[in-house]
Coordinates of C-alpha atoms in Angstrom, one line a residue:
Chain A
A78 CA 63.2 4.7 -132.1
Q79 CA 62.4 6.6 -135.3
S80 CA 59.5 5.8 -137.2
V81 CA 57.5 6.4 -140.3
A82 CA 53.8 5.7 -140.5
Q83 CA 51.7 5.6 -143.7
P84 CA 48.4 4.5 -142.5
E85 CA 46.8 3.7 -145.8
D86 CA 48.0 0.9 -147.8
Q87 CA 45.9 2.2 -150.7
V88 CA 44.2 5.4 -151.9
N89 CA 41.7 5.6 -154.8
V90 CA 40.8 8.8 -156.4
A91 CA 39.1 9.8 -159.5
E92 CA 40.9 11.6 -162.1
G93 CA 40.6 15.5 -161.7
N94 CA 39.7 15.0 -158.0
P95 CA 42.4 16.3 -155.3
L96 CA 44.3 13.6 -153.7
T97 CA 46.1 13.3 -150.2
V98 CA 48.4 10.5 -149.1
K99 CA 49.0 10.6 -145.4
C100 CA 52.4 10.4 -143.5
T101 CA 53.3 10.8 -139.8
Y102 CA 57.0 10.6 -138.4
S103 CA 58.6 10.1 -135.4
V104 CA 62.2 11.4 -135.2
S105 CA 64.5 13.1 -132.7
G106 CA 65.7 16.4 -133.4
N107 CA 64.4 18.7 -136.1
P108 CA 63.2 16.5 -139.1
Y109 CA 64.3 16.4 -142.7
L110 CA 61.1 14.8 -144.7
F111 CA 60.7 13.1 -148.0
W112 CA 58.4 11.7 -150.6
Y113 CA 59.4 9.5 -153.1
V114 CA 57.3 7.8 -156.1
Q115 CA 57.8 4.3 -157.4
Y116 CA 56.5 3.3 -160.9
P117 CA 56.2 -0.4 -161.8
N118 CA 59.7 -2.0 -162.3
R119 CA 61.6 1.2 -161.6
G120 CA 63.6 2.5 -158.5
L121 CA 62.2 5.2 -156.1
Q122 CA 62.2 8.5 -157.6
F123 CA 62.7 11.6 -155.3
L124 CA 59.6 14.0 -155.4
L125 CA 60.1 16.8 -152.6
K126 CA 61.5 17.5 -149.3
Y127 CA 61.1 19.6 -146.5
I128 CA 64.2 20.9 -144.5
T129 CA 63.1 24.2 -143.1
G130 CA 61.2 27.2 -143.7
D131 CA 57.8 27.2 -145.4
N132 CA 55.7 24.5 -144.2
L133 CA 54.2 23.8 -147.7
V134 CA 56.7 22.5 -150.2
K135 CA 56.4 22.0 -153.7
G136 CA 58.0 19.4 -155.9
S137 CA 57.8 17.5 -159.1
Y138 CA 54.4 16.7 -161.3
G139 CA 52.5 19.3 -159.5
F140 CA 52.7 17.6 -155.9
E141 CA 53.1 19.4 -152.8
A142 CA 53.4 18.5 -149.0
E143 CA 52.5 20.2 -145.9
F144 CA 54.8 20.1 -142.9
N145 CA 52.9 20.1 -139.5
K146 CA 55.2 20.2 -136.7
S147 CA 52.4 19.7 -134.0
Q148 CA 50.8 16.8 -135.8
T149 CA 54.2 15.4 -136.9
S150 CA 52.7 15.1 -140.1
F151 CA 54.0 15.5 -143.9
H152 CA 51.2 14.6 -145.9
L153 CA 51.5 14.5 -149.7
K154 CA 48.8 16.5 -151.9
K155 CA 47.9 17.2 -155.6
P156 CA 45.1 19.6 -156.4
S157 CA 44.2 17.4 -159.6
A158 CA 45.0 13.9 -159.8
L159 CA 45.9 12.3 -163.2
V160 CA 45.8 8.7 -164.1
S161 CA 49.4 8.5 -164.8
D162 CA 49.9 9.7 -161.1
S163 CA 49.0 5.9 -160.1
A164 CA 52.0 4.5 -158.4
L165 CA 53.5 3.7 -154.9
Y166 CA 54.5 6.5 -152.6
F167 CA 56.8 6.4 -150.0
C168 CA 57.3 8.8 -147.2
A169 CA 60.8 9.0 -145.6
A170 CA 62.4 10.9 -142.7
Y171 CA 65.7 11.6 -141.0
S172 CA 67.4 13.8 -138.4
G173 CA 70.7 14.9 -137.5
Y174 CA 70.5 12.3 -134.9
S175 CA 69.2 9.2 -137.0
T176 CA 69.3 7.8 -140.6
L177 CA 66.9 7.7 -143.4
T178 CA 63.9 6.0 -142.6
F179 CA 61.1 5.0 -145.0
G180 CA 57.2 4.3 -144.3
K181 CA 55.8 1.2 -145.9
G182 CA 54.3 2.8 -148.9
T183 CA 50.9 3.7 -150.0
M184 CA 49.6 2.8 -153.4
L185 CA 47.7 5.4 -155.2
L186 CA 45.3 4.6 -158.0
V187 CA 43.5 7.2 -160.1
S188 CA 40.7 6.1 -162.2
P189 CA 39.6 7.7 -165.3
Chain B
D19 CA 76.4 12.2 -163.5
A20 CA 74.6 8.8 -164.6
G21 CA 73.0 8.4 -161.0
V22 CA 73.4 5.3 -159.1
I23 CA 74.3 2.4 -161.2
Q24 CA 73.1 -1.2 -160.0
S25 CA 74.3 -4.4 -162.0
P26 CA 72.9 -6.9 -163.1
R27 CA 69.4 -5.6 -163.7
H28 CA 68.0 -9.1 -163.8
E29 CA 69.5 -12.1 -162.4
V30 CA 68.2 -15.8 -162.4
T31 CA 70.0 -18.5 -160.3
E32 CA 69.6 -21.8 -158.9
M33 CA 69.2 -22.2 -155.1
G34 CA 72.7 -22.7 -153.3
Q35 CA 74.7 -20.7 -155.9
E36 CA 76.3 -17.4 -154.6
V37 CA 75.0 -14.2 -156.1
T38 CA 76.8 -10.9 -156.1
L39 CA 74.9 -7.6 -156.7
R40 CA 77.0 -4.5 -157.5
C41 CA 76.3 -1.0 -157.0
K42 CA 78.3 1.9 -158.3
P43 CA 77.4 5.1 -156.1
I44 CA 77.4 8.8 -157.0
S45 CA 80.8 10.4 -156.7
G46 CA 80.9 12.4 -153.2
H47 CA 77.5 11.1 -151.7
N48 CA 79.0 9.3 -148.5
S49 CA 76.1 7.3 -147.3
L50 CA 74.9 4.0 -149.2
F51 CA 72.0 1.9 -148.2
W52 CA 71.0 -1.5 -149.6
Y53 CA 67.2 -2.3 -149.4
R54 CA 65.2 -5.2 -150.3
Q55 CA 61.9 -5.1 -151.7
T56 CA 59.1 -7.7 -151.7
M57 CA 55.4 -7.7 -152.0
M58 CA 55.0 -9.2 -148.6
R59 CA 57.5 -7.1 -146.5
G60 CA 57.6 -3.9 -148.6
L61 CA 61.0 -1.9 -148.7
E62 CA 63.6 -3.3 -146.2
L63 CA 66.9 -1.7 -145.2
L64 CA 69.4 -4.4 -145.0
I65 CA 72.7 -2.4 -144.4
Y66 CA 73.8 1.1 -144.1
F67 CA 77.4 2.7 -144.8
N68 CA 78.9 5.8 -144.3
N69 CA 82.1 6.8 -145.5
N70 CA 82.6 3.2 -146.5
V71 CA 82.0 2.0 -143.3
P72 CA 79.2 -0.5 -142.1
I73 CA 77.2 1.6 -139.6
D74 CA 74.3 -0.6 -139.2
D75 CA 73.6 -4.3 -140.6
S76 CA 71.0 -5.3 -138.4
G77 CA 68.5 -5.5 -141.3
M78 CA 70.8 -8.3 -142.7
P79 CA 68.7 -11.4 -142.7
E80 CA 71.0 -14.0 -141.9
D81 CA 74.7 -14.9 -142.1
R82 CA 74.0 -15.9 -145.7
F83 CA 74.0 -12.2 -146.6
S84 CA 77.1 -9.8 -146.7
A85 CA 78.0 -6.6 -148.0
K86 CA 81.1 -4.7 -148.5
M87 CA 82.1 -1.2 -149.5
P88 CA 85.9 -1.5 -150.5
N89 CA 86.0 2.1 -151.6
A90 CA 83.7 5.1 -152.2
S91 CA 83.1 4.2 -155.9
F92 CA 81.7 0.5 -155.4
S93 CA 79.8 -1.8 -153.2
T94 CA 78.6 -5.4 -153.3
L95 CA 75.8 -7.4 -151.7
K96 CA 76.4 -11.2 -151.7
I97 CA 74.2 -14.1 -151.1
Q98 CA 75.9 -17.4 -150.6
P99 CA 73.9 -19.7 -150.5
S100 CA 70.9 -18.5 -152.3
E101 CA 67.5 -19.6 -151.4
P102 CA 64.2 -19.2 -153.3
R103 CA 63.0 -16.6 -150.3
D104 CA 65.8 -14.4 -151.3
S105 CA 64.1 -13.5 -154.3
A106 CA 63.2 -10.0 -154.5
V107 CA 64.3 -6.7 -156.0
Y108 CA 67.3 -5.3 -154.4
F109 CA 68.1 -1.5 -154.6
C110 CA 71.2 0.4 -153.8
A111 CA 70.6 3.9 -152.4
N112 CA 73.0 6.8 -152.1
Q113 CA 73.0 10.0 -150.2
Y114 CA 75.0 12.8 -149.1
S115 CA 74.6 12.6 -145.6
Q116 CA 74.6 16.4 -144.5
G117 CA 71.8 19.0 -144.5
G118 CA 68.8 17.3 -145.6
A119 CA 69.8 15.9 -149.0
E120 CA 67.7 13.2 -150.6
A121 CA 68.8 9.9 -151.3
F122 CA 69.2 8.8 -155.0
F123 CA 67.9 5.1 -156.0
G124 CA 69.5 2.6 -158.5
Q125 CA 67.1 0.8 -160.8
G126 CA 67.5 -2.3 -158.7
T127 CA 68.6 -5.8 -159.2
R128 CA 65.4 -8.3 -159.6
L129 CA 66.8 -11.5 -158.4
T130 CA 65.2 -14.9 -158.9
V131 CA 66.2 -18.0 -157.1
V132 CA 64.8 -21.1 -158.5

């Protein structure tokens, strides 16, 4: 069975510092990988995705993520965090053999 | 395109009443998902349709829940009878199911059963 793991319930970082939100996956076949962000009282918004090609993908709001096949990871990163980045972040995955599966989410708190 | 449209945005109902949540997906996106989000359980997949056909309803909590997709333009999630523990935010998401396309989410329906 496929799965997506986000090992941290919460990540705390100071504004201006780099941030990383971790994600590992288990899917059959070549994975399609996604990051979404959810602000309070809103739906999930797509940030970025990996389909194929360059392992480092760039997305909205200065976020990027690195696909690591050997570690089956797709960590979300940003070089310099903003207070406005504080939100709930979801990693998701699927393949040609499976349907979309989400992780449980990681709350990112950026302090001023 | 206006994206995935859900209605109502908020619903407050009394225990035992029937509740119907509605979703208008994006034209041409052939996979549709219903999710429930709570603080305790996070984001749970309830049911997944592909080309209007229910593929996986294993996440539907019990027989009180039912979902339909009569055509590519409309889906409903019905709870009958509703219970206080059904209180949650319900999301509809829509995806073109080929080639690594992302899913798009509606704004959600916040359901409160009192």
